[in-house]
Structure formats: structure tokens, C-alpha cells
mmCIF file of C-alpha atoms and ligand atoms in Angstrom:
data_model
loop_
_atom_site.group_PDB
_atom_site.id
_atom_site.type_symbol
_atom_site.label_atom_id
_atom_site.label_comp_id
_atom_site.label_asym_id
_atom_site.label_seq_id
_atom_site.Cartn_x
_atom_site.Cartn_y
_atom_site.Cartn_z
ATOM 1 C CA MET A 1 -114.976 -29.539 -2.997
ATOM 2 C CA PRO A 2 -115.517 -31.865 -6.254
ATOM 3 C CA THR A 3 -112.587 -31.964 -8.858
ATOM 4 C CA VAL A 4 -112.444 -31.757 -12.784
ATOM 5 C CA LEU A 5 -109.518 -32.581 -14.980
ATOM 6 C CA ILE A 6 -108.885 -31.067 -18.534
ATOM 7 C CA LEU A 7 -106.384 -33.416 -20.692
ATOM 8 C CA GLY A 8 -105.578 -30.245 -22.575
ATOM 9 C CA GLY A 9 -102.530 -29.365 -25.019
ATOM 10 C CA THR A 10 -105.220 -27.973 -27.042
ATOM 11 C CA GLY A 11 -106.911 -24.367 -27.512
ATOM 12 C CA GLU A 12 -110.803 -26.360 -26.295
ATOM 13 C CA ALA A 13 -109.049 -27.516 -22.864
ATOM 14 C CA ARG A 14 -106.810 -23.588 -22.939
ATOM 15 C CA ARG A 15 -110.625 -21.688 -23.028
ATOM 16 C CA LEU A 16 -111.790 -24.607 -20.485
ATOM 17 C CA ALA A 17 -109.773 -23.878 -18.180
ATOM 18 C CA SER A 18 -110.424 -20.396 -17.977
ATOM 19 C CA VAL A 19 -113.733 -20.366 -18.336
ATOM 20 C CA PRO A 20 -115.257 -19.902 -13.710
ATOM 21 C CA LEU A 21 -116.788 -23.073 -13.147
ATOM 22 C CA PRO A 22 -117.444 -22.207 -9.637
ATOM 23 C CA GLY A 23 -117.456 -24.531 -6.894
ATOM 24 C CA TYR A 24 -114.733 -26.684 -8.867
ATOM 25 C CA ARG A 25 -111.496 -27.357 -8.348
ATOM 26 C CA VAL A 26 -110.102 -27.573 -11.704
ATOM 27 C CA ILE A 27 -106.271 -29.295 -13.045
ATOM 28 C CA SER A 28 -105.453 -28.488 -16.828
ATOM 29 C CA SER A 29 -102.902 -31.612 -17.273
ATOM 30 C CA LEU A 30 -100.638 -31.141 -20.190
ATOM 31 C CA ALA A 31 -98.224 -33.931 -22.092
ATOM 32 C CA GLY A 32 -94.740 -32.406 -21.671
ATOM 33 C CA ARG A 33 -94.648 -32.838 -25.424
ATOM 34 C CA VAL A 34 -93.804 -29.053 -26.650
ATOM 35 C CA ALA A 35 -90.677 -26.538 -25.577
ATOM 36 C CA ASP A 36 -92.363 -23.664 -24.289
ATOM 37 C CA PRO A 37 -95.766 -24.942 -24.463
ATOM 38 C CA VAL A 38 -98.841 -21.996 -24.317
ATOM 39 C CA LEU A 39 -99.992 -22.749 -20.463
ATOM 40 C CA PRO A 40 -104.208 -22.384 -18.797
ATOM 41 C CA ALA A 41 -105.121 -20.264 -16.480
ATOM 42 C CA GLY A 42 -105.317 -22.320 -13.146
ATOM 43 C CA GLU A 43 -103.544 -25.574 -11.272
ATOM 44 C CA VAL A 44 -101.181 -26.839 -13.969
ATOM 45 C CA ARG A 45 -99.785 -30.920 -13.936
ATOM 46 C CA ILE A 46 -96.722 -31.781 -16.911
ATOM 47 C CA GLY A 47 -95.907 -35.016 -18.043
ATOM 48 C CA GLY A 48 -97.386 -38.267 -19.029
ATOM 49 C CA PHE A 49 -99.336 -40.060 -15.951
ATOM 50 C CA GLY A 50 -97.931 -43.713 -16.834
ATOM 51 C CA GLY A 51 -100.625 -45.320 -18.849
ATOM 52 C CA PRO A 52 -103.485 -46.339 -17.721
ATOM 53 C CA ASP A 53 -102.934 -48.067 -14.977
ATOM 54 C CA GLY A 54 -101.161 -44.167 -14.128
ATOM 55 C CA LEU A 55 -104.038 -42.675 -14.125
ATOM 56 C CA THR A 56 -106.589 -44.752 -12.587
ATOM 57 C CA ALA A 57 -103.630 -44.122 -9.519
ATOM 58 C CA TYR A 58 -104.398 -40.017 -10.340
ATOM 59 C CA LEU A 59 -107.826 -40.389 -10.578
ATOM 60 C CA ARG A 60 -107.670 -41.839 -7.281
ATOM 61 C CA ALA A 61 -105.601 -39.605 -5.818
ATOM 62 C CA GLU A 62 -106.682 -36.782 -6.472
ATOM 63 C CA ARG A 63 -110.015 -37.797 -5.716
ATOM 64 C CA VAL A 64 -111.146 -36.725 -9.779
ATOM 65 C CA ASP A 65 -114.922 -36.150 -10.445
ATOM 66 C CA VAL A 66 -115.293 -35.799 -13.664
ATOM 67 C CA VAL A 67 -111.923 -36.160 -16.404
ATOM 68 C CA VAL A 68 -112.493 -34.062 -19.331
ATOM 69 C CA ASP A 69 -110.787 -35.278 -22.552
ATOM 70 C CA ALA A 70 -110.326 -31.948 -24.441
ATOM 71 C CA THR A 71 -106.729 -33.174 -26.330
ATOM 72 C CA HIS A 72 -106.490 -32.884 -30.011
ATOM 73 C CA PRO A 73 -108.311 -35.656 -32.623
ATOM 74 C CA PHE A 74 -105.460 -37.306 -32.759
ATOM 75 C CA ALA A 75 -103.776 -37.771 -29.260
ATOM 76 C CA ALA A 76 -106.201 -41.334 -29.162
ATOM 77 C CA GLN A 77 -103.850 -42.714 -26.936
ATOM 78 C CA ILE A 78 -104.513 -41.017 -24.066
ATOM 79 C CA SER A 79 -107.581 -40.521 -24.766
ATOM 80 C CA ALA A 80 -108.012 -44.356 -25.282
ATOM 81 C CA ASN A 81 -106.144 -44.312 -21.588
ATOM 82 C CA ALA A 82 -108.489 -41.830 -20.772
ATOM 83 C CA ALA A 83 -111.450 -44.515 -21.694
ATOM 84 C CA SER A 84 -109.822 -46.828 -19.610
ATOM 85 C CA ALA A 85 -108.590 -45.795 -16.747
ATOM 86 C CA CYS A 86 -112.091 -43.687 -16.246
ATOM 87 C CA ALA A 87 -114.428 -47.020 -16.219
ATOM 88 C CA SER A 88 -111.791 -48.573 -13.539
ATOM 89 C CA ALA A 89 -111.973 -45.408 -11.341
ATOM 90 C CA GLY A 90 -115.149 -44.517 -12.012
ATOM 91 C CA THR A 91 -114.379 -42.155 -12.746
ATOM 92 C CA ARG A 92 -117.461 -39.686 -15.185
ATOM 93 C CA LEU A 93 -115.889 -38.797 -18.802
ATOM 94 C CA LEU A 94 -116.338 -36.723 -21.541
ATOM 95 C CA VAL A 95 -115.202 -35.577 -24.634
ATOM 96 C CA LEU A 96 -114.545 -31.516 -25.441
ATOM 97 C CA ARG A 97 -114.044 -31.965 -29.494
ATOM 98 C CA ARG A 98 -113.712 -29.667 -32.162
ATOM 99 C CA PRO A 99 -115.536 -30.453 -35.208
ATOM 100 C CA GLY A 100 -113.867 -31.157 -38.416
ATOM 101 C CA TYR A 101 -113.376 -29.419 -40.994
ATOM 102 C CA ALA A 102 -116.690 -29.542 -43.813
ATOM 103 C CA PHE A 103 -113.982 -30.405 -46.855
ATOM 104 C CA GLY A 104 -113.600 -33.177 -48.840
ATOM 105 C CA GLY A 105 -109.969 -33.061 -50.541
ATOM 106 C CA HIS A 106 -108.808 -36.247 -50.790
ATOM 107 C CA ARG A 107 -109.546 -38.431 -47.340
ATOM 108 C CA VAL A 108 -106.959 -41.012 -46.077
ATOM 109 C CA ALA A 109 -107.263 -43.331 -42.794
ATOM 110 C CA SER A 110 -103.569 -42.676 -41.882
ATOM 111 C CA LEU A 111 -100.533 -40.902 -42.860
ATOM 112 C CA ARG A 112 -99.159 -44.164 -44.275
ATOM 113 C CA GLU A 113 -101.685 -43.791 -46.587
ATOM 114 C CA ALA A 114 -101.587 -39.551 -47.247
ATOM 115 C CA ALA A 115 -97.825 -40.687 -47.603
ATOM 116 C CA ALA A 116 -98.463 -43.453 -50.710
ATOM 117 C CA LEU A 117 -100.864 -40.909 -52.599
ATOM 118 C CA VAL A 118 -98.341 -37.526 -51.975
ATOM 119 C CA PRO A 119 -96.562 -38.297 -55.122
ATOM 120 C CA SER A 120 -99.267 -39.361 -57.272
ATOM 121 C CA LEU A 121 -100.489 -35.058 -57.142
ATOM 122 C CA GLY A 122 -97.542 -33.311 -57.033
ATOM 123 C CA GLU A 123 -93.868 -32.308 -56.516
ATOM 124 C CA ARG A 124 -93.705 -29.711 -53.761
ATOM 125 C CA ALA A 125 -95.422 -31.051 -50.872
ATOM 126 C CA PHE A 126 -96.572 -28.925 -47.524
ATOM 127 C CA LEU A 127 -96.938 -30.610 -44.711
ATOM 128 C CA THR A 128 -98.924 -29.269 -41.575
ATOM 129 C CA THR A 129 -98.942 -33.196 -39.874
ATOM 130 C CA GLY A 130 -97.070 -32.748 -36.726
ATOM 131 C CA ARG A 131 -93.441 -33.365 -36.301
ATOM 132 C CA GLN A 132 -94.129 -36.574 -34.991
ATOM 133 C CA SER A 133 -95.806 -37.340 -39.009
ATOM 134 C CA LEU A 134 -91.583 -36.639 -40.664
ATOM 135 C CA PRO A 135 -90.892 -40.405 -40.563
ATOM 136 C CA TYR A 136 -94.318 -41.574 -42.758
ATOM 137 C CA PHE A 137 -92.981 -38.921 -45.738
ATOM 138 C CA ARG A 138 -88.556 -39.337 -45.236
ATOM 139 C CA GLY A 139 -88.493 -41.893 -48.359
ATOM 140 C CA LEU A 140 -90.465 -39.469 -50.512
ATOM 141 C CA ALA A 141 -88.439 -38.102 -53.890
ATOM 142 C CA MET A 142 -89.602 -35.024 -53.392
ATOM 143 C CA PHE A 143 -89.514 -31.521 -52.015
ATOM 144 C CA LEU A 144 -91.423 -31.438 -48.472
ATOM 145 C CA LEU A 145 -92.378 -28.020 -47.175
ATOM 146 C CA LEU A 146 -93.105 -29.049 -42.932
ATOM 147 C CA ARG A 147 -94.480 -27.151 -40.745
ATOM 148 C CA CYS A 148 -94.620 -27.464 -36.323
ATOM 149 C CA VAL A 149 -94.344 -25.910 -33.815
ATOM 150 C CA ASP A 150 -90.972 -27.744 -32.288
ATOM 151 C CA PRO A 151 -87.510 -28.638 -34.165
ATOM 152 C CA PRO A 152 -87.853 -32.873 -35.843
ATOM 153 C CA GLU A 153 -84.486 -34.042 -35.402
ATOM 154 C CA ASP A 154 -82.618 -36.241 -38.056
ATOM 155 C CA VAL A 155 -84.445 -34.103 -40.791
ATOM 156 C CA PRO A 156 -83.291 -35.370 -44.950
ATOM 157 C CA SER A 157 -82.099 -32.457 -47.513
ATOM 158 C CA ASN A 158 -85.552 -32.617 -49.560
ATOM 159 C CA VAL A 159 -86.909 -31.562 -46.212
ATOM 160 C CA GLU A 160 -87.400 -27.905 -45.087
ATOM 161 C CA VAL A 161 -88.466 -27.143 -41.929
ATOM 162 C CA ARG A 162 -91.182 -23.642 -40.681
ATOM 163 C CA LEU A 163 -91.380 -23.320 -37.351
ATOM 164 C CA ASP A 164 -94.639 -21.847 -36.307
ATOM 165 C CA ARG A 165 -97.340 -22.242 -34.604
ATOM 166 C CA GLY A 166 -99.964 -20.112 -35.827
ATOM 167 C CA PRO A 167 -102.195 -18.805 -35.639
ATOM 168 C CA PHE A 168 -102.636 -18.012 -39.493
ATOM 169 C CA THR A 169 -104.478 -16.446 -42.150
ATOM 170 C CA VAL A 170 -105.792 -16.725 -45.252
ATOM 171 C CA ASP A 171 -103.028 -14.037 -47.179
ATOM 172 C CA GLY A 172 -100.036 -15.714 -44.918
ATOM 173 C CA GLU A 173 -101.025 -19.372 -45.471
ATOM 174 C CA THR A 174 -101.716 -18.204 -49.884
ATOM 175 C CA ALA A 175 -97.558 -16.049 -49.383
ATOM 176 C CA LEU A 176 -95.831 -19.208 -48.295
ATOM 177 C CA LEU A 177 -98.134 -22.051 -50.602
ATOM 178 C CA ARG A 178 -97.049 -19.474 -53.534
ATOM 179 C CA GLU A 179 -93.291 -18.575 -51.620
ATOM 180 C CA HIS A 180 -92.142 -22.885 -51.936
ATOM 181 C CA ARG A 181 -94.493 -23.216 -55.158
ATOM 182 C CA ILE A 182 -96.327 -25.950 -53.753
ATOM 183 C CA ASP A 183 -98.432 -28.152 -55.748
ATOM 184 C CA VAL A 184 -100.289 -30.488 -52.762
ATOM 185 C CA LEU A 185 -101.392 -29.654 -49.248
ATOM 186 C CA VAL A 186 -101.626 -32.239 -46.244
ATOM 187 C CA THR A 187 -102.974 -31.615 -43.373
ATOM 188 C CA LYS A 188 -105.341 -33.923 -40.494
ATOM 189 C CA ASP A 189 -109.111 -32.788 -40.381
ATOM 190 C CA SER A 190 -107.622 -31.701 -37.054
ATOM 191 C CA GLY A 191 -110.801 -29.133 -36.982
ATOM 192 C CA GLY A 192 -111.445 -25.248 -35.973
ATOM 193 C CA ALA A 193 -110.678 -21.858 -37.683
ATOM 194 C CA LEU A 194 -107.814 -21.110 -36.426
ATOM 195 C CA THR A 195 -106.078 -23.755 -38.355
ATOM 196 C CA ALA A 196 -108.114 -24.263 -41.626
ATOM 197 C CA ALA A 197 -106.704 -21.168 -43.748
ATOM 198 C CA LYS A 198 -104.691 -23.142 -45.325
ATOM 199 C CA LEU A 199 -107.371 -24.766 -46.421
ATOM 200 C CA ASP A 200 -108.800 -21.530 -48.013
ATOM 201 C CA ALA A 201 -106.271 -21.483 -49.906
ATOM 202 C CA ALA A 202 -105.213 -23.687 -51.093
ATOM 203 C CA GLN A 203 -109.223 -24.607 -53.004
ATOM 204 C CA ALA A 204 -108.513 -20.358 -54.364
ATOM 205 C CA LEU A 205 -105.203 -21.634 -55.874
ATOM 206 C CA GLY A 206 -106.084 -25.212 -57.355
ATOM 207 C CA ILE A 207 -104.249 -27.391 -54.675
ATOM 208 C CA PRO A 208 -105.104 -30.957 -53.915
ATOM 209 C CA VAL A 209 -105.656 -31.324 -50.180
ATOM 210 C CA VAL A 210 -105.295 -34.455 -48.767
ATOM 211 C CA VAL A 211 -106.596 -35.110 -45.037
ATOM 212 C CA VAL A 212 -105.656 -37.614 -42.697
ATOM 213 C CA ASP A 213 -109.453 -38.837 -41.147
ATOM 214 C CA ARG A 214 -109.778 -38.607 -37.595
ATOM 215 C CA PRO A 215 -109.501 -41.485 -35.209
ATOM 216 C CA PRO A 216 -113.168 -42.586 -33.791
ATOM 217 C CA VAL A 217 -113.657 -41.540 -30.173
ATOM 218 C CA THR A 218 -114.378 -44.623 -28.108
ATOM 219 C CA PRO A 219 -117.557 -45.123 -28.125
ATOM 220 C CA GLY A 220 -120.422 -44.537 -25.587
ATOM 221 C CA VAL A 221 -118.557 -41.429 -24.575
ATOM 222 C CA PRO A 222 -120.598 -37.765 -25.144
ATOM 223 C CA VAL A 223 -118.855 -36.135 -27.312
ATOM 224 C CA LEU A 224 -119.376 -32.052 -26.776
ATOM 225 C CA SER A 225 -117.967 -29.419 -29.245
ATOM 226 C CA THR A 226 -117.969 -26.572 -27.061
ATOM 227 C CA VAL A 227 -116.588 -25.183 -24.326
ATOM 228 C CA ASP A 228 -120.060 -23.765 -23.338
ATOM 229 C CA GLU A 229 -121.600 -26.970 -23.718
ATOM 230 C CA VAL A 230 -118.953 -28.167 -20.832
ATOM 231 C CA ARG A 231 -119.868 -25.223 -18.718
ATOM 232 C CA ARG A 232 -123.289 -26.143 -18.617
ATOM 233 C CA LEU A 233 -122.896 -29.476 -18.294
ATOM 234 C CA LEU A 234 -121.084 -29.156 -14.828
ATOM 235 C CA LEU A 235 -123.508 -26.114 -13.379
ATOM 236 C CA PRO A 236 -126.180 -26.976 -12.042
HETATM 237 P P1 LIG B 301 -100.851 -39.866 -27.376
HETATM 238 O O1 LIG B 301 -99.968 -40.175 -28.575
HETATM 239 O O2 LIG B 301 -102.212 -40.131 -27.491
HETATM 240 O O3 LIG B 301 -100.495 -39.488 -26.096
HETATM 241 C C1 LIG B 301 -99.359 -40.414 -25.754
HETATM 242 C C2 LIG B 301 -98.336 -40.059 -24.209
HETATM 243 O O4 LIG B 301 -98.187 -38.899 -23.602
HETATM 244 C C3 LIG B 301 -99.864 -40.369 -23.432
HETATM 245 O O5 LIG B 301 -99.946 -41.812 -23.223
HETATM 246 C C4 LIG B 301 -99.663 -39.845 -22.208
HETATM 247 O O6 LIG B 301 -98.884 -40.831 -21.473
HETATM 248 C C5 LIG B 301 -98.733 -39.235 -22.707
HETATM 249 N N1 LIG B 301 -100.218 -37.804 -22.929
HETATM 250 C C6 LIG B 301 -100.665 -37.224 -23.641
HETATM 251 N N2 LIG B 301 -101.171 -36.233 -23.668
HETATM 252 C C7 LIG B 301 -101.469 -36.149 -22.378
HETATM 253 C C8 LIG B 301 -102.085 -34.983 -21.980
HETATM 254 N N3 LIG B 301 -103.063 -34.224 -21.922
HETATM 255 N N4 LIG B 301 -101.766 -34.930 -19.463
HETATM 256 C C9 LIG B 301 -100.979 -36.237 -19.852
HETATM 257 N N5 LIG B 301 -100.486 -36.815 -20.867
HETATM 258 C C10 LIG B 301 -100.251 -36.907 -21.511
HETATM 259 O O7 LIG B 301 -100.287 -37.169 -27.863
HETATM 260 P P2 LIG B 301 -99.834 -37.523 -28.706
HETATM 261 O O8 LIG B 301 -100.174 -36.885 -29.678
HETATM 262 O O9 LIG B 301 -98.585 -36.984 -28.173
HETATM 263 O O10 LIG B 301 -100.181 -35.833 -28.025
HETATM 264 C C11 LIG B 301 -99.531 -34.995 -26.913
HETATM 265 C C12 LIG B 301 -100.021 -33.866 -26.685
HETATM 266 O O11 LIG B 301 -99.979 -33.118 -27.687
HETATM 267 C C13 LIG B 301 -101.239 -34.375 -26.114
HETATM 268 O O12 LIG B 301 -101.999 -33.360 -25.034
HETATM 269 C C14 LIG B 301 -102.455 -33.691 -27.439
HETATM 270 O O13 LIG B 301 -103.677 -33.251 -27.163
HETATM 271 C C15 LIG B 301 -101.487 -32.110 -27.840
HETATM 272 N N6 LIG B 301 -101.027 -32.409 -29.679
HETATM 273 C C16 LIG B 301 -101.170 -33.465 -30.190
HETATM 274 C C17 LIG B 301 -101.589 -33.314 -31.354
HETATM 275 C C18 LIG B 301 -101.056 -33.904 -32.899
HETATM 276 O O14 LIG B 301 -101.487 -33.772 -33.788
HETATM 277 N N7 LIG B 301 -101.357 -35.147 -32.187
HETATM 278 C C19 LIG B 301 -101.535 -31.969 -32.225
HETATM 279 C C20 LIG B 301 -101.647 -30.918 -31.032
HETATM 280 C C21 LIG B 301 -101.640 -31.243 -30.256
HETATM 281 P P3 LIG B 301 -98.980 -41.643 -19.992
HETATM 282 O O15 LIG B 301 -99.682 -42.811 -21.194
HETATM 283 O O16 LIG B 301 -97.657 -42.376 -19.604
HETATM 284 O O17 LIG B 301 -100.151 -41.171 -19.654
#
């Protein structure tokens, strides 16, 4: 039976794991970063593979025929590893990536650039860039509201942490921005309707938004934007 490995950690990956793919063995893989992950349906493995060589060995051992890289658009390391391992093992690779936000804002290429820009736009920033982004903003002498799924370590006194994994609504985001008197929002261009409510709320309140652009996808790898497109490609 042909085997599909879904590299996950996103809502799209969970949706793909839950649609019927008759005739396939489907394995979902999670990094194991979140303490209490929402598990996909079906067979799941958790933890890193040990770099591209470890992933190549896994693809061979499990006789994986197709890898669907459905990881977060900013999980650049695992995507690069997947491209390299699939090339080494001769395994077909597809990327499932939701479209980015149709939103201009102040576009920057990196978290470092975002941190440099934020103090010129406001005094109270809302960071929706994840726990691992905190080091980039650590040196800023301003109020920072950081929303993340798991608590970060070593939180400076000017940073308030709000643990929440959503889903978020425009009303909820508006109330949060008002409650903390936020005057600048920072987001990655993650895309997806579930996280877009903050953009609508910020726009309605006239709050500037700093958007960190996505890292590029490995050239030559087919990129699909919906679960249904992947399903249609896999099923005859
Ligand atoms: P990353 O920097 O691209 O990957 C770091 C390492 O984590 C990889 O080299 C790999 O370890 C392991 N890894 C990542 N995804 C994996 C997966 N699906 N299965 C097995 N191992 C995986 O990743 P990240 O940005 O830390 O994100 C970690 C996970 O969280 C990803 O699965 C991603 O989809 C999800 N996520 C990330 C973000 C974000 O903003 N970055 C947001 C939401 C969800 P080895 O080298 O040992 O194989």
C-alpha cells in the first residue's frame, strides 16, 4: 500500500489527515514543540527526524511514496530538510501552503527588521509572532503584549504574555487591542482565515500593522493551496 507522510503542525495538515485517502497508509508527523498538541486523525509520530539525513532514513525505512509538507509557512528548516531528503530518497514532494494575507501593512523581510521598525510606529505593541520570536523584541523599551500557545522562558518585565491558541474573532481581537491600548500590531504573513481577525480589528481601529514576509518555498516543488487540491492529485 503506498504511504503518504504529512509533515504537520497546522490546521491544513490536520484536515488533510482527516479526509479519506483510500488505498493509502497516511502518517502524520509533528515536531513535538507544543506541550498539548491537537492531534491529527489516524497514525501519528512525534519528534524531529534528526536533520535531512534522519528524514531520508525515515522515508526509506517506512517506504514513504509521497511527502506532503503541510508545515507552517514560517517553519523553513523542516521544509528545507523535506526538499533535501525527498531528493536523496527519490520521494515525491508536494507543499500544501495556505495563501498569505491579502494585506499590505508595513512589509518587512524578517523578525529582526520588524523589531527595528516597531518603535517608530507606536509605544504599545501586540506581538502575534509566537513564543520563539521573543528574543528579537527583547531589547525594546516599550510595552509588549505577546500572544503564544505555550509560555516563553525568561520574560522581561515590559512584556505581558497572553496564552491563547484561538480561534479568534474580530470582536474579540478589537476588545483585546482596546483593553491593552495597543498602537502597533506585529504579525507574520501566516495567512488563513482563523488568524486574520486581528488584521480586520487593527484596520478598523486605525492601528498600523507590521507584516513579516514568508520565507521562499524551495524552487521546483509543486505548491498547492487547499487540502482538496492535494487529495485530487493523490487519488486517480
Ligand atoms: P522549523 O524551525 O522549520 O524546524 C526545526 C526542526 O523541528 C526541524 O529541523 C525538525 O527537526 C523539527 N520539525 C519541525 N516540524 C516537524 C514536523 N512536522 N515533524 C517532525 N519534525 C519536525 O520548525 P518550527 O518553526 O520550529 O515549527 C515547528 C512545528 O510547529 C512545525 O511542524 C510547524 O508546522 C509548527 N508551527 C510553526 C509555526 C511557526 O511560526 N514557525 C507556527 C505554527 C505551527 P529534525 O531536524 O530533528 O528533523
